[in-house]
Coordinates of C-alpha atoms in Angstrom, one line a residue:
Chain A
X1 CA 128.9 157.5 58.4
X2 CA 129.0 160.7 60.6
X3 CA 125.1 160.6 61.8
X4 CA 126.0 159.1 64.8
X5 CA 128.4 162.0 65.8
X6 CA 125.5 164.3 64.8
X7 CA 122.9 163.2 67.0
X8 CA 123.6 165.6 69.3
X9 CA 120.4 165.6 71.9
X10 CA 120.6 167.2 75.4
X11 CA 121.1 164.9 78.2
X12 CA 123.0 161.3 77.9
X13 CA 122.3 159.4 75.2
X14 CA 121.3 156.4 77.7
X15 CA 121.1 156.0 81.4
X16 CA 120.5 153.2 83.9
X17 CA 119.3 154.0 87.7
X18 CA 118.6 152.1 90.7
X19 CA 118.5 149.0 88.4
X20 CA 117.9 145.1 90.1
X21 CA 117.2 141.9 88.7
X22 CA 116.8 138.6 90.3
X23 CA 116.3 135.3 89.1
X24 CA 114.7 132.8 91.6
X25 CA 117.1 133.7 94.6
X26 CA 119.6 134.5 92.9
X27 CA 120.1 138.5 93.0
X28 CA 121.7 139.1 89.4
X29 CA 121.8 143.4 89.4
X30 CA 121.7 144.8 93.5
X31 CA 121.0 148.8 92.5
X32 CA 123.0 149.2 89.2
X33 CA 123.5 153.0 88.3
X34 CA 125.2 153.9 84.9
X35 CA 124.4 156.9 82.3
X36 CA 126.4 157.0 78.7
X37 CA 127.0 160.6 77.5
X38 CA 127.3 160.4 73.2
X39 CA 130.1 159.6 71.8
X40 CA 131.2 157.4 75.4
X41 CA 132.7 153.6 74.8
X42 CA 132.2 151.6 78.1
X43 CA 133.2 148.2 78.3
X44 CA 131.8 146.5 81.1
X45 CA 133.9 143.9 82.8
X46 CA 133.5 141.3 85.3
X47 CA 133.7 137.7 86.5
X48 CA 131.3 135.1 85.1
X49 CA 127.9 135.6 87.2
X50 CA 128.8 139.3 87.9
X51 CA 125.6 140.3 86.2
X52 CA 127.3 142.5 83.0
X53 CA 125.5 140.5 80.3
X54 CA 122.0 140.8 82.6
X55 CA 122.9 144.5 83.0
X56 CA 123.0 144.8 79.0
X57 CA 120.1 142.9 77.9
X58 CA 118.1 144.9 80.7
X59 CA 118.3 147.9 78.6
X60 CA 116.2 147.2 75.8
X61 CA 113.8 144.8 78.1
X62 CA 115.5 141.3 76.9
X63 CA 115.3 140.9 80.6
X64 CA 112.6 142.8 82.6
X65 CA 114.7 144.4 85.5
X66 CA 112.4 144.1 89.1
X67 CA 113.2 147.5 89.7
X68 CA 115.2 150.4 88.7
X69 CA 114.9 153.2 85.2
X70 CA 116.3 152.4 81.5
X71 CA 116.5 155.8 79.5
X72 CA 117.4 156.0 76.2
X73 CA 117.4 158.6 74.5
X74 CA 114.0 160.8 75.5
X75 CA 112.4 157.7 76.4
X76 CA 112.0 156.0 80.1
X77 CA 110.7 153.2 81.3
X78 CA 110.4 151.8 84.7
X79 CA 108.4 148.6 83.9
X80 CA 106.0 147.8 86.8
X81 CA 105.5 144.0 86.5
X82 CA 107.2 141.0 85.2
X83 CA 105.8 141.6 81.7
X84 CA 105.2 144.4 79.8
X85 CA 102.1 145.7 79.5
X86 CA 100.9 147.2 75.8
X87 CA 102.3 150.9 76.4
X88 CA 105.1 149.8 78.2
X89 CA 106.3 147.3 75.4
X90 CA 105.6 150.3 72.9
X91 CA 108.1 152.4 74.5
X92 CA 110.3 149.8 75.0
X93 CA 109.8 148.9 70.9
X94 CA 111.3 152.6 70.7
X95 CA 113.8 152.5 73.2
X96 CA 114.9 149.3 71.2
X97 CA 114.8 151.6 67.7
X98 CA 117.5 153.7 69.0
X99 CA 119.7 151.0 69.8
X100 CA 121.8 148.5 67.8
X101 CA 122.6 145.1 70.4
X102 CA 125.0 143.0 68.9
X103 CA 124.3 139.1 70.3
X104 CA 127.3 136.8 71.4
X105 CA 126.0 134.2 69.2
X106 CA 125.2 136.7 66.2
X107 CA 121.9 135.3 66.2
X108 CA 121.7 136.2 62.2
X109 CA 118.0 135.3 60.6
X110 CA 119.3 132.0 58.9
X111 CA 116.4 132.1 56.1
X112 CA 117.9 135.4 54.9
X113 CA 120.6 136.6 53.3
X114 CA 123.2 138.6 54.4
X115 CA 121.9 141.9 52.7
X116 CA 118.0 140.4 53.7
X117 CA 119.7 140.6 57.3
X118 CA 121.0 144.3 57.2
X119 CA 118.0 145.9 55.4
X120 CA 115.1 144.1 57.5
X121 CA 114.7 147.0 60.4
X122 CA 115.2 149.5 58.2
X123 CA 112.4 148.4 55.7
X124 CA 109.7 146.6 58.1
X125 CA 110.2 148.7 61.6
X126 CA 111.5 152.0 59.9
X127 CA 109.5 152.1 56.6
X128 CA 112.4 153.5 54.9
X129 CA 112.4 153.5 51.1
X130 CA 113.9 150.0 49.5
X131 CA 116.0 151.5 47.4
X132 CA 117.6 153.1 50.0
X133 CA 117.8 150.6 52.6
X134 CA 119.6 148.3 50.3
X135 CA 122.4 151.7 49.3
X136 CA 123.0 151.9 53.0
X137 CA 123.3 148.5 53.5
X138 CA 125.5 147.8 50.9
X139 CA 128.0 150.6 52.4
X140 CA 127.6 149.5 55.9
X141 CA 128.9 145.8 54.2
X142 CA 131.5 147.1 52.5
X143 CA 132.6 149.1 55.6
X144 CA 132.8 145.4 57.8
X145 CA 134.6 144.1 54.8
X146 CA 131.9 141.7 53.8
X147 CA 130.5 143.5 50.3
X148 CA 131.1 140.5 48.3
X149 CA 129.4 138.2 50.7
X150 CA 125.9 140.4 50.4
X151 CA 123.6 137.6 48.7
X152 CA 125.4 134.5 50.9
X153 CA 123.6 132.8 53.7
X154 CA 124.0 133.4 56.9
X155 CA 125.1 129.2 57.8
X156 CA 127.9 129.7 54.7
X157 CA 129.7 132.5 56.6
X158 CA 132.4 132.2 59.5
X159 CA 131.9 133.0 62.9
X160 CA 133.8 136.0 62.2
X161 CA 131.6 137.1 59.0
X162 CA 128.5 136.5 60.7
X163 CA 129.4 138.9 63.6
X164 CA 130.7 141.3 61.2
X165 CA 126.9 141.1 58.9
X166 CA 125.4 141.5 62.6
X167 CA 127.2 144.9 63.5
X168 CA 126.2 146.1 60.0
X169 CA 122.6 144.9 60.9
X170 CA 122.9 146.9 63.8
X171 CA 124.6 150.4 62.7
X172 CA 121.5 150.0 59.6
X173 CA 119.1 150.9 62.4
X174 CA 121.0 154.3 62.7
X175 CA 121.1 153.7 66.8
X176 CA 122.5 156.2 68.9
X177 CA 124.5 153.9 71.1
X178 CA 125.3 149.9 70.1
X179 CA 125.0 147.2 72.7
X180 CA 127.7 144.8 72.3
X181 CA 127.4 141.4 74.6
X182 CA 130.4 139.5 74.6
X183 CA 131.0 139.8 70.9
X184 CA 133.6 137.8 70.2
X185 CA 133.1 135.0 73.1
X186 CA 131.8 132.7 70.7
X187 CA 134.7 132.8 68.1
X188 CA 137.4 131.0 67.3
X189 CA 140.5 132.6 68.5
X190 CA 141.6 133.1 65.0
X191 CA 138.9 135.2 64.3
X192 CA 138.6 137.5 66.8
X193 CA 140.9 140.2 65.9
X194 CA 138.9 141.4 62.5
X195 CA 135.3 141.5 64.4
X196 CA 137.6 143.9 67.7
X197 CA 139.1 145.7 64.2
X198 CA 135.6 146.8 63.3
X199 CA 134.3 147.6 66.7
X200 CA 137.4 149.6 67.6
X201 CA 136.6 151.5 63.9
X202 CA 133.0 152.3 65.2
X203 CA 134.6 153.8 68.5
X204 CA 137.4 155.9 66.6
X205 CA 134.4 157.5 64.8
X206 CA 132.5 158.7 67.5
X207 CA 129.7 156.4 68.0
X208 CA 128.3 155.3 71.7
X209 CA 129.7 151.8 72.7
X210 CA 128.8 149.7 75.5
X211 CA 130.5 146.6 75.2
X212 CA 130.6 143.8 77.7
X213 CA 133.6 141.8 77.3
X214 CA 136.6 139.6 78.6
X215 CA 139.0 140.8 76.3
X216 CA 141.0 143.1 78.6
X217 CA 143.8 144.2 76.2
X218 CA 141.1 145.6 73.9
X219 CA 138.8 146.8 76.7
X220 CA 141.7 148.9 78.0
X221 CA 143.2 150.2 74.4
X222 CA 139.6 151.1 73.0
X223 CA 137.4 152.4 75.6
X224 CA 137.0 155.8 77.6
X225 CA 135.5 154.2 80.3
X226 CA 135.4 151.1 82.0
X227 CA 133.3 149.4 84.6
X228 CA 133.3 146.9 86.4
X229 CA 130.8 144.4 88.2
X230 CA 131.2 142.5 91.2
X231 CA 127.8 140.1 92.2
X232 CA 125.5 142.5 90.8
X233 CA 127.0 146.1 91.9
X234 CA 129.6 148.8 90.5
X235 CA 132.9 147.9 91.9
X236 CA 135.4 150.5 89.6
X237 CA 134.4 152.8 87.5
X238 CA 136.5 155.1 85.4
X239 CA 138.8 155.3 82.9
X240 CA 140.8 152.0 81.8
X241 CA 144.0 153.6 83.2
X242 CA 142.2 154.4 86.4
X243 CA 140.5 150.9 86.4
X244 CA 143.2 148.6 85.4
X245 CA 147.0 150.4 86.5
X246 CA 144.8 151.4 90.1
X247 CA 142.1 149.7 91.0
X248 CA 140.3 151.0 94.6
X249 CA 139.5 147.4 95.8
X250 CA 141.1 144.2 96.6
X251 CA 138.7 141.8 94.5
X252 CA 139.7 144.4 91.4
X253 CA 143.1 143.6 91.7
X254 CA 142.4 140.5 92.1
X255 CA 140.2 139.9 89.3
X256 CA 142.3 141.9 86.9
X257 CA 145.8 140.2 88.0
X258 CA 144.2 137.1 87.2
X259 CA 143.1 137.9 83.8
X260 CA 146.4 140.2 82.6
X261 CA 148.7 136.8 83.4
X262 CA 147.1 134.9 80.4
X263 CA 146.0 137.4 78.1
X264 CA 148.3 139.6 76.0
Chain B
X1 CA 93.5 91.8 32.8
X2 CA 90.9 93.3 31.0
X3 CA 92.3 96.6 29.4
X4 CA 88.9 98.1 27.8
X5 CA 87.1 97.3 31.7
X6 CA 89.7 98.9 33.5
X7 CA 90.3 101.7 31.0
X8 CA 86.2 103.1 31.5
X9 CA 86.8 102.0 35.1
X10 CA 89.6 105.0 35.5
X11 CA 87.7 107.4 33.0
X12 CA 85.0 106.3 36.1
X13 CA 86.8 107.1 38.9
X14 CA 88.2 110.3 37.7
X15 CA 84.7 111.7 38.0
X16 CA 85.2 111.4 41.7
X17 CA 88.7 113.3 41.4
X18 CA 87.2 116.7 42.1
X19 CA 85.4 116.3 44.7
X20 CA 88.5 114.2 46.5
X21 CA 91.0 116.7 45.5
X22 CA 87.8 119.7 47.2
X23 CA 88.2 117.8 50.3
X24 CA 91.4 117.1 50.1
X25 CA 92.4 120.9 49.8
X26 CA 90.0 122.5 52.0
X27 CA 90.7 120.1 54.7
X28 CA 93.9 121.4 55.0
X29 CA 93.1 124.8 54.4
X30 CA 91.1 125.0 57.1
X31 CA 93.2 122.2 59.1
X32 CA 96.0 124.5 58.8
X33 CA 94.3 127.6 60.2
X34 CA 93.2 126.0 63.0
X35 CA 96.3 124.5 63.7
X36 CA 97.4 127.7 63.8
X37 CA 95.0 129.6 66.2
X38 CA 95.9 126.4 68.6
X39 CA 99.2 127.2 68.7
X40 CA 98.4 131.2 69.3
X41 CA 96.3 129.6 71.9
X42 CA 99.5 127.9 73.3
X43 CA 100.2 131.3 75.0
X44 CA 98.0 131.4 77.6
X45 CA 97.7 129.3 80.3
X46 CA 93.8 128.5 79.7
X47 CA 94.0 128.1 76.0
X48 CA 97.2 125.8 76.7
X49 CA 95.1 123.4 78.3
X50 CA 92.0 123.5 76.0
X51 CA 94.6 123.1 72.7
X52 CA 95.8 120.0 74.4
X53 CA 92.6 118.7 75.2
X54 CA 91.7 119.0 71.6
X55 CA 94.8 117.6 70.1
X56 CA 94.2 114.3 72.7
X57 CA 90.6 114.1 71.9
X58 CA 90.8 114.2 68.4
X59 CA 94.6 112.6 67.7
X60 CA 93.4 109.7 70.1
X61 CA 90.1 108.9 68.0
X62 CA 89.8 107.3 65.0
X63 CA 88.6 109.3 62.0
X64 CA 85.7 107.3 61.2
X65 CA 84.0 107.4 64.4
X66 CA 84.8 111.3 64.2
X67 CA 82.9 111.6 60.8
X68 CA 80.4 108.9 61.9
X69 CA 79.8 110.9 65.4
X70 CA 79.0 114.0 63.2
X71 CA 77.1 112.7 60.0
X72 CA 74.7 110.5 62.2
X73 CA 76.0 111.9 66.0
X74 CA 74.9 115.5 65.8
X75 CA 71.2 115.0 64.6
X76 CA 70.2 113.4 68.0
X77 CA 71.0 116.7 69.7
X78 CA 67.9 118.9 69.0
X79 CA 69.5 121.9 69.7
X80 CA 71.6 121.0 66.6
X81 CA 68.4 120.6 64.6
X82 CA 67.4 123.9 65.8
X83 CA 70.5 125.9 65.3
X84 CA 71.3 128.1 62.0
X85 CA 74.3 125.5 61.6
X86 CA 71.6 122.7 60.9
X87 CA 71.3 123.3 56.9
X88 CA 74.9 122.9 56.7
X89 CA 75.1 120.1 59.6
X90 CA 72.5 117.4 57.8
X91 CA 74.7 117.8 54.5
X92 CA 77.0 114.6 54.4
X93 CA 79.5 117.1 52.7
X94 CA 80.1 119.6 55.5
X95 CA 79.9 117.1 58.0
X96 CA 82.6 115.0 56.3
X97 CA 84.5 118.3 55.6
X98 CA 84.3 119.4 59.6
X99 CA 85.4 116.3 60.2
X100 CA 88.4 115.9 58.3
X101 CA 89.2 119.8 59.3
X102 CA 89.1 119.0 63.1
X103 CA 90.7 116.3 62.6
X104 CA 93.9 117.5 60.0
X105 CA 94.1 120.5 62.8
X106 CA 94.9 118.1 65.7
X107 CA 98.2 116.7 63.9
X108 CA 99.1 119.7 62.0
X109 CA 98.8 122.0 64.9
X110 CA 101.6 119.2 66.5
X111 CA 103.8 119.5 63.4
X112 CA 103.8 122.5 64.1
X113 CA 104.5 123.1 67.2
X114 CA 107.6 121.1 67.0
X115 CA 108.4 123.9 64.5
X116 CA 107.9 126.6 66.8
X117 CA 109.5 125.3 69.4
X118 CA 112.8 124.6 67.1
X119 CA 113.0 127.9 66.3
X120 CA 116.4 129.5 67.7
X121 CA 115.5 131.6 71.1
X122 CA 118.1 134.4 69.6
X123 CA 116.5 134.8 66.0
X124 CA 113.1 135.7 67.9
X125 CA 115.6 138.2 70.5
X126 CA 117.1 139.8 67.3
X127 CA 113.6 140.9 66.0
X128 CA 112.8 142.3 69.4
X129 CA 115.9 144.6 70.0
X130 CA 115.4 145.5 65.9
X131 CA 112.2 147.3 67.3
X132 CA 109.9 144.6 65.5
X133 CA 106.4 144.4 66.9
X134 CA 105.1 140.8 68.4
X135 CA 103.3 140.5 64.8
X136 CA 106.2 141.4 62.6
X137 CA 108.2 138.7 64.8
X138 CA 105.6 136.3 64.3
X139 CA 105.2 137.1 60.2
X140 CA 108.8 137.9 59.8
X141 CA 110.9 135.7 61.6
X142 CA 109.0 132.9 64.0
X143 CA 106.7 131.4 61.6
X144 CA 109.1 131.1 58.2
X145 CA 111.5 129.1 60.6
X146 CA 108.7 126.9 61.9
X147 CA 107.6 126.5 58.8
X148 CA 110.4 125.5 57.3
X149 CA 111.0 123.2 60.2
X150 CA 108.2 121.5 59.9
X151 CA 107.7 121.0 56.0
X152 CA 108.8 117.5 55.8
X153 CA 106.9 116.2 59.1
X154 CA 104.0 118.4 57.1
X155 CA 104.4 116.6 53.5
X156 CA 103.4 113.3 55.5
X157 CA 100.4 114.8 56.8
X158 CA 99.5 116.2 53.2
X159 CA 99.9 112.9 52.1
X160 CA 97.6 111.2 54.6
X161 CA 94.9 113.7 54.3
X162 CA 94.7 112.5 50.7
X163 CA 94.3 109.1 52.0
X164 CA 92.0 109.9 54.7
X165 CA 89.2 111.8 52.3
X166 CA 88.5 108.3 50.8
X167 CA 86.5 107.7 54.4
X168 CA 83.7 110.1 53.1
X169 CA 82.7 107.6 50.7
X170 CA 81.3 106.2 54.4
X171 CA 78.7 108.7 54.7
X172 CA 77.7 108.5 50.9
X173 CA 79.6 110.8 49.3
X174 CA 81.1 110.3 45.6
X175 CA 84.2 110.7 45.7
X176 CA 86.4 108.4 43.9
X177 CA 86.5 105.9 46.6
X178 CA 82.6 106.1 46.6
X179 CA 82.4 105.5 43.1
X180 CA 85.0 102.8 43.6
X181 CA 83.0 100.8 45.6
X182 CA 79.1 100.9 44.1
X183 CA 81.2 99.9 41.2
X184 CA 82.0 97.4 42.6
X185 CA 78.6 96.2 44.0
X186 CA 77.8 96.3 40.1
X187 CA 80.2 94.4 38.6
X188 CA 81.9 92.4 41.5
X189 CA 85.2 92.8 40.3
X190 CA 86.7 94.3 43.2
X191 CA 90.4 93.9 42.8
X192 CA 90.9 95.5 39.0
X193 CA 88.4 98.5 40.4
X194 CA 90.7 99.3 43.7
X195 CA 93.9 98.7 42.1
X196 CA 92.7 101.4 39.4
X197 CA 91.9 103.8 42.7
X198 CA 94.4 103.1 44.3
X199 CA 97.0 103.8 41.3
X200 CA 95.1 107.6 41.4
X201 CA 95.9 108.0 44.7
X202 CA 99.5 106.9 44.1
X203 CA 99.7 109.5 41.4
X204 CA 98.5 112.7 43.7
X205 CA 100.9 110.9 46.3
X206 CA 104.0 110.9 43.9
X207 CA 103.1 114.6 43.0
X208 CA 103.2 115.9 46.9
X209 CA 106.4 114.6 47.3
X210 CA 108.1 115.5 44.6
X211 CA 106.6 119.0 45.1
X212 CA 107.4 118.8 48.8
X213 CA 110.9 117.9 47.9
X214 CA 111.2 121.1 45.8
X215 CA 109.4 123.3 48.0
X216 CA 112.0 122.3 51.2
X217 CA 115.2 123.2 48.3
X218 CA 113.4 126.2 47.0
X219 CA 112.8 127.8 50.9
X220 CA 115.8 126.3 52.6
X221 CA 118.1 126.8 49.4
X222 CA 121.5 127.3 52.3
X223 CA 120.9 123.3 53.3
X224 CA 121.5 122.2 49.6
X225 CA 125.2 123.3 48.9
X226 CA 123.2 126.4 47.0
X227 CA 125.5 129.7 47.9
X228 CA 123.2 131.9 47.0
X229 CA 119.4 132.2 46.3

């Protein structure tokens, strides 16, 4: 699996400007501006409400930012209205081919089987051969440690499993960066080290992470870079040694001193 | 209980089998494609309203006066008469057959939607970021889960579609309720003649659900203790 150290494009590999997003009155994203080079992992921290899960699912148009440019890649998009129109949601279907978005709730296709799961882009959206779809798969399965569970349901698998089948689903569409929301907010405690073990294995080969998370201690072992959001804006940005031994601001500190007491 | 009588009596009735079982099946044929543009029309704000008008019309009415409004209803309208639809329109058949359509799309399209709308928010987002078009979602993902939502509300409507084709007989029409009862204005022996009918339709009945049963283990295999397909 070195093709996503390969994919070596000019320019960053995806890139956020002047982004804002509100919902009702509520201002979620006040002017967000963020670009990933390849090969970058950036977890994105933040209170509850501080708008990192909004920011993430604003790059491949979950959400429909009000204002602002998502880039992935050579593709752009500054969507106009509140819906897509045709050619917009064309781009945005290719924006969304070069990215893998892993779901907090896994959000597996429950009438398929695991394998069903990982080879579905590549077969229906990429037209790739079944054949080899299905070789692919089968690595990227045995690589999350889940080859034996390849023709088991989705509903017979743990938390744990099921997030592990939905990063292979992801790394099958051969993105060039993965979107991780929260990834392990919805697990057990028990079972969150073996889906951080695979994540941290995608970083340590090269691959472009964004990852919004609360889990500081792997936030600041794993990543090059960390941000983080305050009501909608960029309050520290830099690396995790920068953002967590000397944060600029006050509500950093803050924020992080609470989280460091009761976390490893 | 006269075996010989109600023996020719069956051997009777099954004559009318085809032509129950024709509107049995296209009713829902064409009750479930229907049902399915309504809820496609469920996007829009416009078509919203005219798919609930429909559904409220023809859930709220009962199916005879539907068939009734159509067989002897639509002939009064001359433009009817007129129109190209008129050689099909003055054929007890195809008016019983619209009928039953309209009416199978009205509840079906409801079963349905209930399926739709149970369909996990995140299953539909994980086709989007997978690059999948609005159709693909639609094909792929949205409508298997709805479907299999919706099978056992659906079985019960399959079931009472039989039942309901036996209201043609109404507007003249030979199917084995029809022959069921000008039998009976031969021979006056109504109870052995509708007990034999209504074993038939007991029959088809026992046959839906077992296949329904079947059908809901075959496509949701993960709800039945099976581990694997």
């Amino acid at each position: 699996m070195t093709d996503a150290v390969e994919t070596k494009a000019v320019g960053p590999a995806l890139s956020i400007t002047g982004l804002r997003k509100t919902f009702g009155a509520n201002e979620v994203l006040r002017g967000i501006d963020l670009s990933a080079r390849d090969g970058d992992v950036i977890s994105m921290i933040g209170a509850s409400g501080s708008g990192k899960s909004t920011l993430l699912r604003c790059i491949p148009m979950l959400e429909i930012p009000d204002a602002g440019t998502v880039t992935v890649g050579e593709d752009s998009l500054s969507p106009k209205g509140a819906r897509l129109t045709r050619a917009e949601e064309a781009t945005a279907r290719r924006m969304r081919g070069h990215l893998g978005f892993v779901f907090q709730n896994f959000n597996l296709w429950t009438h398929r089987t695991v394998l069903q799961n990982v080879i579905e882009a590549p077969l229906f959206v990429q037209n790739r051969s079944r054949a080899e779809a299905v070789d692919e798969a089968t690595a990227l399965l045995e690589k999350v440690g889940l080859a034996e569970k390849r023709d088991a349901w989705p509903a017979h698998l743990s938390g744990g499993q099921q997030q592990r089948v939905a990063i292979a689903r992801a790394l099958a569409q051969r993105p060039r960066a993965i979107l991780f929301d929260e990834p392990t907010s919805a697990l057990d405690p028990e079972l969150v080290g073996e889906v951080l073990k695979v994540i941290r294995s995608l970083a340590e080969e090269g691959r472009t992470l964004l990852i919004v998370t609360h889990e500081m201690g792997f936030a600041r072992d794993v990543s090059s870079r960390v941000v983080l959001l305050h009501q909608g804006q960029i309050e520290e940005d830099g690396t995790p040694e920068q953002v967590f031994a000397n944060p600029r601001s006050d509500r950093a500190r803050a924020f992080l001193s609470g989280h460091f007491d009761r976390t490893r | 209980m006269d075996f010989t009588f109600l023996g020719g009596m069956f051997a009777n009735l099954l004559k009318g089998l085809p032509l129950t079982l024709n509107f049995w099946v296209l009713s829902l044929l064409g009750g479930g494609t229907l049902a399915l543009i309504l809820n496609l029309m469920r996007t829009t704000r416009i078509g919203n309203a005219v798919a609930a008008a429909y559904v409220f019309v023809f859930r709220g009415t009962p199916l005879l006066i539907q068939i009734f409004m159509i067989y002897y209803g639509l002939a009064g309208f001359g433009f009817v008469r007129q129109s190209f639809l008129w050689p099909f329109l003055r054929e007890p058949y195809w008016c019983g057959l619209l009928a039953l359509i309209l009416n199978d799309a009205a509840y079906t399209s409801e079963i349905l939607r209930g399926g739709l709308r149970a369909v996990p928010k995140g299953a539909v987002e994980a086709g989007r970021v997978s690059g999948m078009t609005r159709f693909a979602i639609l094909r792929r993902i949205t409508l298997p889960l709805a479907f299999r939502q919706a099978l056992p509300a659906y079985s019960n409507e399959v079931i009472s579609m039989l039942k309901a084709t036996a209201l043609v007989s109404t507007i003249t029409l030979m199917d084995m309720t029809g022959i069921a009862r000008a039998a009976i204005s031969e021979t006056w022996r109504a109870v052995e003649i509708l007990l034999c009918a209504a074993a038939i339709y007991l029959a088809i009945s026992l046959l839906v659900t077992r296949f329904s049963a079947w059908f809901e283990r075959r496509l949701s295999p993960w709800q039945f203790g099976r581990t694997t397909p």
